[in-house]
């Protein structure tokens, strides 16, 4: 029997890993808090065999949600506060956003969160099939130039593994202020095994009842762009 580890895929990453210089307090959060919030061995260096992580002990058997690209963490912490009966994993490669989230976690004193400070595709590798009960994609990088549309999250490279890790019937929420991102989302997400649940215009014009407006949404509103709130259900 072969014991050879899987070959690490070539995955181009087009976003930023770091921005402005971190504040001393943010450096403290990263050094003191981040490791304890890990969902498990996700990175290839720590898990070259891609052994699946066990989510039951991580959150005491609670249902698990996932937010892809949590930005500054406002929504992630809000959902953790409002839903103590679930666990939430946030994935975000931008270290400044991770540091902002850690500060919010300290102030809110929430304990039902885990953080992967890296590419969500690495996390998908080690999540068990049908292990996630809800997923969020909120104001993702729009990559507005047509030649860059393949970099968007709503492509098979991301949607197929997302569909694999979501439970049948799980909800997938997408918020964006970019009309062409809406178009691509409505084309690609159903192809990946989801049903769009809108029955009328208000279903995508009005935010969800448990929504908290993020700084990205506030910027969009200031600049005159219209938010869209798209809700999908994983087929199964």
Short mmCIF file of N, CA, C and O in Angstrom, two decimals, residues 75-205:
data_model
loop_
_atom_site.label_atom_id
_atom_site.label_comp_id
_atom_site.label_asym_id
_atom_site.label_seq_id
_atom_site.Cartn_x
_atom_site.Cartn_y
_atom_site.Cartn_z
N UNK A 75 -19.24 40.72 10.53
CA UNK A 75 -20.33 39.76 10.36
C UNK A 75 -20.04 38.46 11.09
O UNK A 75 -20.93 37.87 11.72
N UNK A 76 -18.81 38.01 11.04
CA UNK A 76 -18.44 36.75 11.68
C UNK A 76 -18.69 36.80 13.19
O UNK A 76 -19.31 35.89 13.77
N UNK A 77 -18.25 37.87 13.83
CA UNK A 77 -18.46 38.01 15.27
C UNK A 77 -19.94 38.19 15.59
O UNK A 77 -20.45 37.63 16.57
N UNK A 78 -20.63 38.95 14.76
CA UNK A 78 -22.07 39.15 14.96
C UNK A 78 -22.82 37.81 14.94
O UNK A 78 -23.65 37.54 15.82
N UNK A 79 -22.52 36.97 13.96
CA UNK A 79 -23.19 35.68 13.88
C UNK A 79 -22.83 34.79 15.07
O UNK A 79 -23.67 34.05 15.60
N UNK A 80 -21.58 34.85 15.51
CA UNK A 80 -21.17 34.05 16.67
C UNK A 80 -21.91 34.50 17.92
O UNK A 80 -22.32 33.67 18.75
N UNK A 81 -22.09 35.81 18.07
CA UNK A 81 -22.82 36.34 19.23
C UNK A 81 -24.29 35.92 19.20
O UNK A 81 -24.88 35.61 20.24
N UNK A 82 -24.89 35.95 18.01
CA UNK A 82 -26.32 35.69 17.88
C UNK A 82 -26.65 34.20 17.87
O UNK A 82 -27.82 33.82 18.01
N UNK A 83 -25.63 33.35 17.69
CA UNK A 83 -25.88 31.91 17.52
C UNK A 83 -24.90 31.11 18.36
O UNK A 83 -24.00 30.46 17.84
N UNK A 84 -25.12 31.13 19.65
CA UNK A 84 -24.21 30.41 20.55
C UNK A 84 -24.32 28.90 20.39
O UNK A 84 -23.45 28.16 20.87
N UNK A 85 -25.37 28.43 19.71
CA UNK A 85 -25.58 27.00 19.54
C UNK A 85 -24.90 26.45 18.29
O UNK A 85 -25.09 25.29 17.92
N UNK A 86 -24.12 27.29 17.60
CA UNK A 86 -23.39 26.81 16.43
C UNK A 86 -21.91 27.22 16.58
O UNK A 86 -21.55 28.05 17.41
N UNK A 87 -21.05 26.62 15.76
CA UNK A 87 -19.67 27.03 15.65
C UNK A 87 -19.43 27.61 14.28
O UNK A 87 -20.05 27.19 13.30
N UNK A 88 -18.56 28.59 14.18
CA UNK A 88 -18.29 29.24 12.90
C UNK A 88 -16.79 29.25 12.63
O UNK A 88 -16.00 29.65 13.48
N UNK A 89 -16.43 28.86 11.42
CA UNK A 89 -15.05 28.97 10.95
C UNK A 89 -14.98 30.13 9.96
O UNK A 89 -15.81 30.22 9.04
N UNK A 90 -14.02 31.00 10.14
CA UNK A 90 -13.77 32.07 9.19
C UNK A 90 -12.45 31.83 8.49
O UNK A 90 -11.46 31.48 9.12
N UNK A 91 -12.43 32.01 7.17
CA UNK A 91 -11.20 31.88 6.39
C UNK A 91 -10.89 33.22 5.74
O UNK A 91 -11.76 33.79 5.06
N UNK A 92 -9.67 33.71 5.93
CA UNK A 92 -9.27 35.01 5.39
C UNK A 92 -7.75 35.05 5.27
O UNK A 92 -7.05 34.93 6.28
N UNK A 93 -7.21 35.25 4.06
CA UNK A 93 -5.76 35.28 3.91
C UNK A 93 -5.13 36.62 4.23
O UNK A 93 -3.92 36.69 4.46
N UNK A 94 -5.92 37.70 4.26
CA UNK A 94 -5.39 39.05 4.49
C UNK A 94 -5.13 39.25 5.98
O UNK A 94 -6.06 39.33 6.78
N UNK A 95 -3.86 39.27 6.35
CA UNK A 95 -3.50 39.23 7.77
C UNK A 95 -3.99 40.45 8.53
O UNK A 95 -4.29 40.36 9.73
N UNK A 96 -4.12 41.59 7.86
CA UNK A 96 -4.66 42.77 8.55
C UNK A 96 -6.12 42.54 8.96
O UNK A 96 -6.54 42.94 10.04
N UNK A 97 -6.89 41.88 8.09
CA UNK A 97 -8.26 41.54 8.44
C UNK A 97 -8.33 40.54 9.57
O UNK A 97 -9.18 40.64 10.46
N UNK A 98 -7.41 39.57 9.56
CA UNK A 98 -7.35 38.59 10.64
C UNK A 98 -7.08 39.30 11.97
O UNK A 98 -7.73 39.02 12.99
N UNK A 99 -6.13 40.23 11.97
CA UNK A 99 -5.81 40.97 13.20
C UNK A 99 -7.01 41.78 13.68
O UNK A 99 -7.28 41.86 14.89
N UNK A 100 -7.75 42.39 12.76
CA UNK A 100 -8.95 43.14 13.13
C UNK A 100 -9.98 42.22 13.77
O UNK A 100 -10.61 42.56 14.78
N UNK A 101 -10.16 41.04 13.18
CA UNK A 101 -11.10 40.07 13.74
C UNK A 101 -10.70 39.68 15.16
O UNK A 101 -11.56 39.62 16.06
N UNK A 102 -9.43 39.41 15.38
CA UNK A 102 -8.98 38.97 16.70
C UNK A 102 -9.28 40.02 17.76
O UNK A 102 -9.64 39.69 18.89
N UNK A 103 -9.13 41.28 17.41
CA UNK A 103 -9.49 42.34 18.36
C UNK A 103 -10.97 42.32 18.68
O UNK A 103 -11.37 42.50 19.84
N UNK A 104 -11.80 42.09 17.66
CA UNK A 104 -13.25 42.03 17.87
C UNK A 104 -13.63 40.82 18.73
O UNK A 104 -14.54 40.89 19.57
N UNK A 105 -12.94 39.70 18.51
CA UNK A 105 -13.22 38.51 19.31
C UNK A 105 -12.90 38.77 20.78
O UNK A 105 -13.65 38.39 21.68
N UNK A 106 -11.78 39.43 21.04
CA UNK A 106 -11.42 39.75 22.42
C UNK A 106 -12.49 40.62 23.08
O UNK A 106 -12.90 40.36 24.21
N UNK A 107 -12.93 41.64 22.36
CA UNK A 107 -13.90 42.57 22.95
C UNK A 107 -15.26 41.91 23.14
O UNK A 107 -15.95 42.18 24.13
N UNK A 108 -15.66 41.06 22.19
CA UNK A 108 -16.98 40.41 22.28
C UNK A 108 -16.96 39.18 23.18
O UNK A 108 -18.01 38.72 23.61
N UNK A 109 -15.78 38.63 23.44
CA UNK A 109 -15.62 37.45 24.28
C UNK A 109 -16.42 36.26 23.77
O UNK A 109 -16.99 35.49 24.55
N UNK A 110 -16.45 36.11 22.45
CA UNK A 110 -17.13 34.94 21.87
C UNK A 110 -16.15 33.76 21.85
O UNK A 110 -14.94 33.94 21.69
N UNK A 111 -16.69 32.58 22.03
CA UNK A 111 -15.85 31.39 22.13
C UNK A 111 -16.20 30.32 21.09
O UNK A 111 -15.62 29.24 21.12
N UNK A 112 -17.14 30.62 20.20
CA UNK A 112 -17.58 29.63 19.23
C UNK A 112 -17.08 29.94 17.82
O UNK A 112 -17.78 29.76 16.83
N UNK A 113 -15.84 30.42 17.75
CA UNK A 113 -15.23 30.78 16.48
C UNK A 113 -13.90 30.05 16.29
O UNK A 113 -13.17 29.80 17.25
N UNK A 114 -13.59 29.75 15.04
CA UNK A 114 -12.27 29.26 14.66
C UNK A 114 -11.82 30.07 13.44
O UNK A 114 -12.66 30.54 12.66
N UNK A 115 -10.51 30.22 13.29
CA UNK A 115 -9.98 31.10 12.26
C UNK A 115 -8.90 30.38 11.45
O UNK A 115 -7.93 29.87 12.03
N UNK A 116 -9.08 30.37 10.13
CA UNK A 116 -8.02 29.91 9.23
C UNK A 116 -7.45 31.12 8.51
O UNK A 116 -8.12 31.69 7.64
N UNK A 117 -6.23 31.55 8.85
CA UNK A 117 -5.65 32.74 8.22
C UNK A 117 -4.96 32.40 6.90
O UNK A 117 -3.73 32.51 6.77
N UNK A 118 -5.73 31.97 5.94
CA UNK A 118 -5.13 31.54 4.68
C UNK A 118 -6.19 31.27 3.62
O UNK A 118 -7.37 31.61 3.78
N UNK A 119 -5.76 30.62 2.55
CA UNK A 119 -6.59 30.33 1.40
C UNK A 119 -7.66 29.30 1.77
O UNK A 119 -7.35 28.23 2.29
N UNK A 120 -8.91 29.62 1.47
CA UNK A 120 -10.00 28.71 1.82
C UNK A 120 -9.90 27.39 1.07
O UNK A 120 -10.41 26.36 1.53
N UNK A 121 -9.21 27.37 -0.06
CA UNK A 121 -9.07 26.11 -0.80
C UNK A 121 -8.28 25.09 0.00
O UNK A 121 -8.56 23.89 -0.09
N UNK A 122 -7.33 25.55 0.79
CA UNK A 122 -6.60 24.62 1.67
C UNK A 122 -7.52 24.07 2.74
O UNK A 122 -7.41 22.90 3.13
N UNK A 123 -8.43 24.90 3.23
CA UNK A 123 -9.40 24.44 4.22
C UNK A 123 -10.36 23.43 3.61
O UNK A 123 -10.69 22.41 4.24
N UNK A 124 -10.83 23.69 2.40
CA UNK A 124 -11.71 22.74 1.72
C UNK A 124 -11.08 21.35 1.63
O UNK A 124 -11.76 20.33 1.74
N UNK A 125 -9.76 21.31 1.41
CA UNK A 125 -9.06 20.03 1.30
C UNK A 125 -9.31 19.12 2.49
O UNK A 125 -9.37 17.89 2.35
N UNK A 126 -9.40 19.71 3.68
CA UNK A 126 -9.39 18.91 4.91
C UNK A 126 -10.72 18.95 5.66
O UNK A 126 -10.84 18.40 6.75
N UNK A 127 -11.73 19.56 5.07
CA UNK A 127 -13.07 19.49 5.67
C UNK A 127 -13.77 18.22 5.19
O UNK A 127 -13.75 17.91 3.99
N UNK A 128 -14.41 17.48 6.08
CA UNK A 128 -15.13 16.28 5.65
C UNK A 128 -16.32 16.62 4.74
O UNK A 128 -16.86 17.74 4.79
N UNK A 129 -16.73 15.68 3.94
CA UNK A 129 -17.93 15.84 3.12
C UNK A 129 -19.12 16.17 4.00
O UNK A 129 -19.28 15.62 5.10
N UNK A 130 -19.99 17.06 3.50
CA UNK A 130 -21.26 17.38 4.17
C UNK A 130 -21.07 17.71 5.65
O UNK A 130 -21.82 17.25 6.51
N UNK A 131 -20.06 18.52 5.95
CA UNK A 131 -19.77 18.87 7.34
C UNK A 131 -20.18 20.29 7.72
O UNK A 131 -20.19 20.63 8.90
N UNK A 132 -20.55 21.10 6.73
CA UNK A 132 -20.86 22.51 6.97
C UNK A 132 -22.35 22.75 6.75
O UNK A 132 -22.92 22.34 5.73
N UNK A 133 -22.99 23.44 7.68
CA UNK A 133 -24.44 23.64 7.63
C UNK A 133 -24.86 24.96 6.98
O UNK A 133 -26.03 25.11 6.60
N UNK A 134 -23.94 25.90 6.87
CA UNK A 134 -24.25 27.20 6.25
C UNK A 134 -22.95 27.86 5.82
O UNK A 134 -21.92 27.69 6.49
N UNK A 135 -23.00 28.60 4.72
CA UNK A 135 -21.79 29.29 4.25
C UNK A 135 -22.15 30.71 3.82
O UNK A 135 -23.27 30.98 3.37
N UNK A 136 -21.17 31.60 3.97
CA UNK A 136 -21.35 33.01 3.63
C UNK A 136 -20.21 33.46 2.72
O UNK A 136 -19.04 33.16 2.97
N UNK A 137 -20.54 34.20 1.69
CA UNK A 137 -19.58 34.88 0.82
C UNK A 137 -20.06 36.32 0.70
O UNK A 137 -21.01 36.62 -0.04
N UNK A 138 -19.44 37.23 1.43
CA UNK A 138 -19.95 38.58 1.58
C UNK A 138 -18.97 39.60 1.01
O UNK A 138 -17.85 39.72 1.47
N UNK A 139 -19.43 40.30 0.00
CA UNK A 139 -18.62 41.32 -0.66
C UNK A 139 -17.23 40.81 -1.04
O UNK A 139 -16.22 41.38 -0.63
N UNK A 140 -17.18 39.73 -1.82
CA UNK A 140 -15.89 39.20 -2.25
C UNK A 140 -15.21 40.15 -3.22
O UNK A 140 -15.85 41.03 -3.81
N UNK A 141 -13.92 39.96 -3.41
CA UNK A 141 -13.16 40.77 -4.35
C UNK A 141 -13.84 40.68 -5.72
O UNK A 141 -14.00 39.59 -6.26
N UNK A 142 -14.24 41.81 -6.32
CA UNK A 142 -15.02 41.74 -7.56
C UNK A 142 -14.23 41.45 -8.81
O UNK A 142 -14.80 41.02 -9.80
N UNK A 143 -12.92 41.65 -8.80
CA UNK A 143 -12.11 41.48 -10.00
C UNK A 143 -12.87 41.98 -11.22
O UNK A 143 -13.34 41.21 -12.05
N UNK A 144 -13.01 43.31 -11.35
CA UNK A 144 -13.93 43.87 -12.35
C UNK A 144 -13.53 43.66 -13.81
O UNK A 144 -14.40 43.60 -14.67
N UNK A 145 -12.22 43.55 -14.09
CA UNK A 145 -11.82 43.37 -15.48
C UNK A 145 -12.22 41.99 -15.98
O UNK A 145 -12.04 40.99 -15.29
N UNK A 146 -12.74 41.94 -17.21
CA UNK A 146 -13.28 40.68 -17.73
C UNK A 146 -12.23 39.57 -17.74
O UNK A 146 -12.54 38.42 -17.44
N UNK A 147 -10.98 39.91 -18.05
CA UNK A 147 -9.96 38.88 -18.11
C UNK A 147 -9.62 38.31 -16.73
O UNK A 147 -8.94 37.28 -16.63
N UNK A 148 -10.09 38.98 -15.67
CA UNK A 148 -9.84 38.52 -14.31
C UNK A 148 -11.03 37.80 -13.69
O UNK A 148 -10.96 37.39 -12.53
N UNK A 149 -12.12 37.64 -14.43
CA UNK A 149 -13.32 37.02 -13.85
C UNK A 149 -13.07 35.59 -13.39
O UNK A 149 -13.74 35.11 -12.48
N UNK A 150 -12.10 34.93 -13.97
CA UNK A 150 -11.78 33.56 -13.55
C UNK A 150 -11.16 33.54 -12.15
O UNK A 150 -11.06 32.47 -11.53
N UNK A 151 -10.75 34.70 -11.64
CA UNK A 151 -10.19 34.77 -10.30
C UNK A 151 -11.27 34.85 -9.22
O UNK A 151 -10.98 34.72 -8.04
N UNK A 152 -12.48 35.13 -9.63
CA UNK A 152 -13.56 35.27 -8.66
C UNK A 152 -13.84 33.96 -7.94
O UNK A 152 -13.59 32.88 -8.46
N UNK A 153 -14.44 34.09 -6.75
CA UNK A 153 -14.77 32.89 -5.99
C UNK A 153 -15.82 32.05 -6.70
O UNK A 153 -15.81 30.82 -6.61
N UNK A 154 -16.74 32.71 -7.40
CA UNK A 154 -17.86 31.97 -8.00
C UNK A 154 -17.43 31.32 -9.32
O UNK A 154 -17.98 31.59 -10.39
N UNK A 155 -16.48 30.44 -9.20
CA UNK A 155 -15.98 29.62 -10.31
C UNK A 155 -15.92 28.18 -9.81
O UNK A 155 -15.89 27.93 -8.61
N UNK A 156 -15.89 27.21 -10.71
CA UNK A 156 -15.89 25.81 -10.27
C UNK A 156 -14.74 25.45 -9.33
O UNK A 156 -14.91 24.59 -8.46
N UNK A 157 -13.58 26.10 -9.47
CA UNK A 157 -12.44 25.79 -8.60
C UNK A 157 -12.80 25.96 -7.12
O UNK A 157 -12.28 25.24 -6.27
N UNK A 158 -13.68 26.90 -6.83
CA UNK A 158 -14.10 27.13 -5.44
C UNK A 158 -15.47 26.53 -5.14
O UNK A 158 -15.70 26.00 -4.05
N UNK A 159 -16.39 26.64 -6.09
CA UNK A 159 -17.76 26.21 -5.83
C UNK A 159 -17.90 24.70 -5.72
O UNK A 159 -18.71 24.21 -4.93
N UNK A 160 -17.14 23.96 -6.50
CA UNK A 160 -17.26 22.49 -6.43
C UNK A 160 -16.84 21.96 -5.05
O UNK A 160 -17.57 21.16 -4.45
N UNK A 161 -15.68 22.37 -4.51
CA UNK A 161 -15.35 21.90 -3.15
C UNK A 161 -16.28 22.47 -2.09
O UNK A 161 -16.55 21.79 -1.09
N UNK A 162 -16.79 23.69 -2.30
CA UNK A 162 -17.77 24.22 -1.35
C UNK A 162 -19.01 23.33 -1.33
O UNK A 162 -19.52 22.98 -0.25
N UNK A 163 -19.49 22.96 -2.49
CA UNK A 163 -20.67 22.09 -2.56
C UNK A 163 -20.40 20.76 -1.88
O UNK A 163 -21.29 20.19 -1.22
N UNK A 164 -19.19 20.25 -2.01
CA UNK A 164 -18.85 18.97 -1.39
C UNK A 164 -18.93 19.03 0.13
O UNK A 164 -19.44 18.11 0.78
N UNK A 165 -18.45 20.13 0.72
CA UNK A 165 -18.40 20.19 2.18
C UNK A 165 -19.71 20.65 2.80
O UNK A 165 -19.91 20.50 4.02
N UNK A 166 -20.63 21.19 2.00
CA UNK A 166 -21.92 21.61 2.54
C UNK A 166 -22.88 20.43 2.66
O UNK A 166 -22.93 19.56 1.78
N UNK A 167 -23.64 20.43 3.71
CA UNK A 167 -24.68 19.41 3.88
C UNK A 167 -25.78 19.61 2.84
O UNK A 167 -26.05 20.74 2.43
N UNK A 168 -26.45 18.56 2.42
CA UNK A 168 -27.64 18.75 1.58
C UNK A 168 -28.66 19.63 2.31
O UNK A 168 -28.93 19.44 3.49
N UNK A 169 -29.18 20.61 1.61
CA UNK A 169 -30.12 21.55 2.20
C UNK A 169 -29.47 22.74 2.88
O UNK A 169 -30.16 23.64 3.36
N UNK A 170 -28.13 22.77 2.94
CA UNK A 170 -27.44 23.88 3.59
C UNK A 170 -27.65 25.17 2.80
O UNK A 170 -27.78 25.16 1.57
N UNK A 171 -27.67 26.29 3.50
CA UNK A 171 -27.86 27.60 2.90
C UNK A 171 -26.51 28.24 2.58
O UNK A 171 -25.58 28.18 3.37
N UNK A 172 -26.44 28.84 1.41
CA UNK A 172 -25.25 29.58 0.97
C UNK A 172 -25.69 31.00 0.64
O UNK A 172 -26.50 31.21 -0.26
N UNK A 173 -25.17 31.97 1.38
CA UNK A 173 -25.52 33.37 1.18
C UNK A 173 -24.40 34.12 0.48
O UNK A 173 -23.23 33.97 0.85
N UNK A 174 -24.76 34.92 -0.51
CA UNK A 174 -23.80 35.74 -1.23
C UNK A 174 -24.30 37.19 -1.22
O UNK A 174 -25.44 37.45 -1.61
N UNK A 175 -23.45 38.11 -0.80
CA UNK A 175 -23.78 39.54 -0.87
C UNK A 175 -22.73 40.23 -1.73
O UNK A 175 -21.53 40.01 -1.56
N UNK A 176 -23.18 41.05 -2.66
CA UNK A 176 -22.28 41.80 -3.52
C UNK A 176 -22.98 43.04 -4.04
O UNK A 176 -24.21 43.07 -4.15
N UNK A 177 -22.19 44.06 -4.36
CA UNK A 177 -22.72 45.29 -4.93
C UNK A 177 -22.34 45.45 -6.39
O UNK A 177 -22.55 46.51 -6.98
N UNK A 178 -21.79 44.41 -6.99
CA UNK A 178 -21.30 44.46 -8.36
C UNK A 178 -22.27 43.70 -9.28
O UNK A 178 -22.40 42.48 -9.17
N UNK A 179 -22.98 44.39 -10.18
CA UNK A 179 -23.98 43.71 -11.02
C UNK A 179 -23.42 42.53 -11.80
O UNK A 179 -24.08 41.49 -11.91
N UNK A 180 -22.21 42.65 -12.33
CA UNK A 180 -21.68 41.53 -13.10
C UNK A 180 -21.32 40.35 -12.21
O UNK A 180 -21.32 39.21 -12.66
N UNK A 181 -20.99 40.64 -10.95
CA UNK A 181 -20.74 39.53 -10.01
C UNK A 181 -22.05 38.80 -9.74
O UNK A 181 -22.07 37.58 -9.60
N UNK A 182 -23.15 39.55 -9.67
CA UNK A 182 -24.47 38.93 -9.52
C UNK A 182 -24.73 38.00 -10.70
O UNK A 182 -25.17 36.85 -10.53
N UNK A 183 -24.47 38.52 -11.90
CA UNK A 183 -24.69 37.70 -13.10
C UNK A 183 -23.91 36.40 -13.04
O UNK A 183 -24.47 35.31 -13.25
N UNK A 184 -22.62 36.49 -12.74
CA UNK A 184 -21.79 35.29 -12.72
C UNK A 184 -22.21 34.35 -11.61
O UNK A 184 -22.21 33.12 -11.77
N UNK A 185 -22.61 34.91 -10.47
CA UNK A 185 -23.07 34.08 -9.36
C UNK A 185 -24.31 33.29 -9.73
O UNK A 185 -24.41 32.08 -9.47
N UNK A 186 -25.26 33.97 -10.38
CA UNK A 186 -26.51 33.30 -10.75
C UNK A 186 -26.30 32.28 -11.86
O UNK A 186 -27.12 31.37 -12.03
N UNK A 187 -25.23 32.40 -12.61
CA UNK A 187 -24.91 31.40 -13.63
C UNK A 187 -24.17 30.20 -13.03
O UNK A 187 -24.50 29.05 -13.32
N UNK A 188 -23.18 30.48 -12.20
CA UNK A 188 -22.25 29.44 -11.77
C UNK A 188 -22.72 28.65 -10.54
O UNK A 188 -22.48 27.44 -10.45
N UNK A 189 -23.33 29.33 -9.59
CA UNK A 189 -23.69 28.63 -8.35
C UNK A 189 -24.73 27.53 -8.60
O UNK A 189 -24.56 26.40 -8.11
N UNK A 190 -25.79 27.76 -9.38
CA UNK A 190 -26.71 26.65 -9.67
C UNK A 190 -26.03 25.49 -10.39
O UNK A 190 -26.38 24.32 -10.16
N UNK A 191 -25.05 25.77 -11.24
CA UNK A 191 -24.34 24.70 -11.93
C UNK A 191 -23.57 23.81 -10.95
O UNK A 191 -23.29 22.64 -11.24
N UNK A 192 -23.21 24.38 -9.82
CA UNK A 192 -22.44 23.63 -8.82
C UNK A 192 -23.33 22.82 -7.88
O UNK A 192 -22.82 22.18 -6.96
N UNK A 193 -24.64 22.88 -8.10
CA UNK A 193 -25.53 22.05 -7.29
C UNK A 193 -26.35 22.81 -6.27
O UNK A 193 -26.69 22.27 -5.21
N UNK A 194 -26.70 24.07 -6.60
CA UNK A 194 -27.48 24.89 -5.67
C UNK A 194 -28.74 25.40 -6.36
O UNK A 194 -28.79 25.55 -7.59
N UNK A 195 -29.74 25.71 -5.54
CA UNK A 195 -30.97 26.32 -6.03
C UNK A 195 -31.08 27.73 -5.47
O UNK A 195 -30.92 27.95 -4.27
N UNK A 196 -31.34 28.70 -6.36
CA UNK A 196 -31.57 30.08 -5.92
C UNK A 196 -32.97 30.16 -5.34
O UNK A 196 -33.95 29.76 -5.98
N UNK A 197 -33.11 30.69 -4.14
CA UNK A 197 -34.38 30.64 -3.43
C UNK A 197 -35.25 31.88 -3.62
O UNK A 197 -36.33 31.96 -3.02
N UNK A 198 -34.83 32.83 -4.42
CA UNK A 198 -35.62 34.06 -4.60
C UNK A 198 -36.94 33.76 -5.30
O UNK A 198 -36.99 33.02 -6.28
N UNK A 199 -38.01 34.34 -4.77
CA UNK A 199 -39.33 34.23 -5.40
C UNK A 199 -39.79 35.57 -5.97
O UNK A 199 -40.74 35.62 -6.73
N UNK A 200 -39.10 36.65 -5.60
CA UNK A 200 -39.44 37.97 -6.10
C UNK A 200 -38.31 38.93 -5.83
O UNK A 200 -37.35 38.60 -5.12
N UNK A 201 -38.39 40.16 -6.37
CA UNK A 201 -37.29 41.12 -6.24
C UNK A 201 -36.90 41.42 -4.80
O UNK A 201 -35.72 41.64 -4.51
N UNK A 202 -37.87 41.45 -3.90
CA UNK A 202 -37.54 41.78 -2.52
C UNK A 202 -36.61 40.75 -1.89
O UNK A 202 -35.91 41.05 -0.92
N UNK A 203 -36.60 39.55 -2.44
CA UNK A 203 -35.77 38.50 -1.86
C UNK A 203 -34.29 38.73 -2.10
O UNK A 203 -33.46 38.12 -1.43
N UNK A 204 -33.95 39.57 -3.06
CA UNK A 204 -32.53 39.90 -3.23
C UNK A 204 -32.24 41.38 -2.96
O UNK A 204 -31.08 41.76 -2.82
N UNK A 205 -33.26 42.19 -2.82
CA UNK A 205 -33.06 43.61 -2.52
C UNK A 205 -32.94 43.87 -1.02
O UNK A 205 -32.24 44.79 -0.60
#
